[in-house]
Short mmCIF file of C-alpha atoms in Angstrom, two decimals:
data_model
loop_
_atom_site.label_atom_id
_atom_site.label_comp_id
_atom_site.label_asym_id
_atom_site.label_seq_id
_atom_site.Cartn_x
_atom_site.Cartn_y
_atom_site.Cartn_z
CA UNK H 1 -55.69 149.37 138.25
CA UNK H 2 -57.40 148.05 135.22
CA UNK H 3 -55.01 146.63 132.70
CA UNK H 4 -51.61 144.66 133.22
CA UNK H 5 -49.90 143.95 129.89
CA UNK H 6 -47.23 141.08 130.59
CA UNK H 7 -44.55 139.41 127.99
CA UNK H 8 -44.17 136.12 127.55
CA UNK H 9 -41.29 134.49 125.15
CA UNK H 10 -41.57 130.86 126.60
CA UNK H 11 -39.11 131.11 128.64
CA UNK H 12 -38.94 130.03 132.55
CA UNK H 13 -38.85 133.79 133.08
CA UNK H 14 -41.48 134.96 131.48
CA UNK H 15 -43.11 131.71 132.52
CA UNK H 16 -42.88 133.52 136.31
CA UNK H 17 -43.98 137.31 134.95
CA UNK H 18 -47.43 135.83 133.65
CA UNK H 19 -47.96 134.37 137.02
CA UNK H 20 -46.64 137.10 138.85
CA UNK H 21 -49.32 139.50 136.73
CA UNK H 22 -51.66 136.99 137.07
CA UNK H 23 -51.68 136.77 141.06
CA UNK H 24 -51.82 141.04 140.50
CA UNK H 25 -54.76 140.85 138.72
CA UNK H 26 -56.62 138.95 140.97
CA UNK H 27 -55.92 141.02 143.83
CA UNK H 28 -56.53 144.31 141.93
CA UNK H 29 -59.64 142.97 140.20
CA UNK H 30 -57.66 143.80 136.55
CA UNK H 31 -57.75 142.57 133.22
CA UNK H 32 -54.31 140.88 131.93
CA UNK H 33 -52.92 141.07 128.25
CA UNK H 34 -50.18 138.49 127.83
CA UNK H 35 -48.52 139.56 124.97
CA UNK H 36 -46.09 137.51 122.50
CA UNK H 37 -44.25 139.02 119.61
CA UNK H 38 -42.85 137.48 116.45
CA UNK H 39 -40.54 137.86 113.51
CA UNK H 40 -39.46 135.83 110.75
CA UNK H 41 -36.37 134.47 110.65
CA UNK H 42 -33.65 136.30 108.37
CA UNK H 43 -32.85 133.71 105.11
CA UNK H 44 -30.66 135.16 102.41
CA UNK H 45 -29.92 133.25 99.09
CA UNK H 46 -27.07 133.82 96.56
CA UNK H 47 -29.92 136.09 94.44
CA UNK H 48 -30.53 137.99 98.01
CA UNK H 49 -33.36 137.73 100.61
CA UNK H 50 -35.76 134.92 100.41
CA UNK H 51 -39.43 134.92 100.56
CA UNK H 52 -40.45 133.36 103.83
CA UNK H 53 -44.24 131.97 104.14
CA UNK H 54 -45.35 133.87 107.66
CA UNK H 55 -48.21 131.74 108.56
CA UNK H 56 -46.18 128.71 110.31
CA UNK H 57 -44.29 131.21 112.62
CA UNK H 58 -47.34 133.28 113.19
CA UNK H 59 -49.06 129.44 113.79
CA UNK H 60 -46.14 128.53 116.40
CA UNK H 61 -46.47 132.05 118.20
CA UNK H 62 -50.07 131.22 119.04
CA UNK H 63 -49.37 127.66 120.22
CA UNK H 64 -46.69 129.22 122.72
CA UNK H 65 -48.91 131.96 123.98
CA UNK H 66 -51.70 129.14 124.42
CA UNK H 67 -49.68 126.36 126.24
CA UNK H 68 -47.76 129.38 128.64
CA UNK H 69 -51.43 130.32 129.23
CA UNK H 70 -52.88 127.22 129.52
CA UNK H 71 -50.21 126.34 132.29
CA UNK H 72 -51.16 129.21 134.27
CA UNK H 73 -53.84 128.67 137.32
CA UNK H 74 -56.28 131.83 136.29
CA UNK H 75 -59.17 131.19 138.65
CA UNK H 76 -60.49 134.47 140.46
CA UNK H 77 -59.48 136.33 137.53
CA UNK H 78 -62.09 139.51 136.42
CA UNK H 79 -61.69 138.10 132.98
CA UNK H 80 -60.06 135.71 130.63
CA UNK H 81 -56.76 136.19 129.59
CA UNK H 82 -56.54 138.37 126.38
CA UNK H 83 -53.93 136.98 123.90
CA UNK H 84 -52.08 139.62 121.82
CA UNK H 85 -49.60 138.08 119.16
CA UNK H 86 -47.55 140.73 117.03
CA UNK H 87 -44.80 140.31 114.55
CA UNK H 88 -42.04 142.50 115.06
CA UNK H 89 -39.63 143.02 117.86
CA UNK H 90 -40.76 142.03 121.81
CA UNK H 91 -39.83 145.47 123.41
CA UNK H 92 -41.06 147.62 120.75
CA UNK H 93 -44.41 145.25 120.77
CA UNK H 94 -44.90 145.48 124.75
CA UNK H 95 -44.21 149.51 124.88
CA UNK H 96 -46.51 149.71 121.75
CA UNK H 97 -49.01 147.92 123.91
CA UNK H 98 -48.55 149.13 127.19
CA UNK H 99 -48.89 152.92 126.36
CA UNK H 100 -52.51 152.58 127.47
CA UNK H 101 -51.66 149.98 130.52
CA UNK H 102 -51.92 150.64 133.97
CA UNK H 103 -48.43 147.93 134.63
CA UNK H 104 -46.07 146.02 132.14
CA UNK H 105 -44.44 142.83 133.27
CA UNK H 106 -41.80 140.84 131.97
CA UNK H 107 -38.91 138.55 133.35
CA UNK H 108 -35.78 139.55 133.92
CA UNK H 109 -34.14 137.36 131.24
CA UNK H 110 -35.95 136.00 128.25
CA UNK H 111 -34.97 133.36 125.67
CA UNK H 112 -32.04 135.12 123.72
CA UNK H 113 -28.96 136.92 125.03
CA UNK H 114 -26.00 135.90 127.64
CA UNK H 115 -26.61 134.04 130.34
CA UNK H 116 -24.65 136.06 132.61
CA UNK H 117 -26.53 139.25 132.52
CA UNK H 118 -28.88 140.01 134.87
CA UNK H 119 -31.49 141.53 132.79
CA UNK H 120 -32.37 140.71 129.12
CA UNK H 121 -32.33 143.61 126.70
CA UNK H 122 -36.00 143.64 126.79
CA UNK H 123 -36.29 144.16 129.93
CA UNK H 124 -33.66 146.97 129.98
CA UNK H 125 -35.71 149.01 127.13
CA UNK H 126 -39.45 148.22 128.29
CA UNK H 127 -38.41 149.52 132.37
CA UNK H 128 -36.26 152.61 130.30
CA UNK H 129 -39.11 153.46 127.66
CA UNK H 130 -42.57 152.69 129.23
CA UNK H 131 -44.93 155.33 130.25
CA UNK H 132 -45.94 153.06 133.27
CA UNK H 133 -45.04 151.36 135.80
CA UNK H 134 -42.67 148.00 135.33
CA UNK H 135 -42.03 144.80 137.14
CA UNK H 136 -39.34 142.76 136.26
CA UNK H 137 -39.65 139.32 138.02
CA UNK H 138 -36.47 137.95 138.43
CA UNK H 139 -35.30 134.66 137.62
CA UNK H 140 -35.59 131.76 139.79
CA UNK H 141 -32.46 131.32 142.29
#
C-alpha cells in the first residue's frame, strides 16, 4: 500500500478518519492525502446570481485542512501529510482523487445532513463509487 486518500470536513468524524489513516500509514509505510473540498455559497439577488469573491472561502478551506492536520500526532509517518484543497463537491472531489489510491477514508457522518443517519451521503457515494477499497470510521459512541 502506497497511497491513502482521507476526507476531512472538520468535523469530529472526519477528525477520527485522518487519524485512523494516519495510524494506517504508519504501519503500511504509506503516503496520506487528506483531502478537503470547497464550494461557494449560493447568493441570489433580485437581478439573479451574485458574484461571490472565491479567495476567502478558498482561504478558510486551507486554515481547516491545516488546524485538522496540525492536531493530528504524525510522527513515524513515510512522509508529510499532502494537503489537497478542491472546490466543488466532497464525494465527487475524494473519488476524483482516489481513482489512483490504494484506500479512501472518511467518517461516517460529516458536517451537513441529519443527525440520525448513520452514514453521511458522502460516505454512502465514495464506499458505492470508488475503485478501491473504503473505510468508514464510525462516529464516536
Amino acid at each position: 500500500m502506497q497511497r491513502i486518500v482521507v476526507g476531512v470536513d472538520g468535523s469530529e468524524n472526519a477528525r477520527r478518519a485522518l487519524s485512523w489513516a494516519v495510524e494506517e500509514a504508519q504501519l503500511r509505510q504509506a503516503g496520506v492525502e487528506a483531502v478537503h473540498a470547497w464550494d461557494l455559497p449560493m447568493h441570489v439577488g433580485f437581478g439573479g446570481p451574485v458574484a461571490i469573491d472565491p479567495a476567502p472561502y478558498e482561504e478558510g478551506a486551507r486554515a481547516l485542512l491545516d488546524e485538522e492536520i496540525a492536531a493530528v500526532p504524525v510522527t513515524g509517518l513515510a512522509a508529510p501529510i499532502t494537503k489537497v484543497v478542491v472546490r466543488g463537491s466532497p464525494a465527487w472531489a475524494l473519488l476524483e482523487i482516489a481513482k489512483t489510491a490504494d484506500l479512501v477514508v472518511v467518517g461516517s457522518r460529516g458536517r451537513g445532513g441529519f443527525a440520525g443517519l448513520l452514514l453521511g451521503s458522502v460516505s454512502q457515494q465514495v464506499a458505492q463509487h470508488a475503485g478501491c477499497p473504503v473505510v468508514i470510521v464510525p462516529h464516536a459512541r
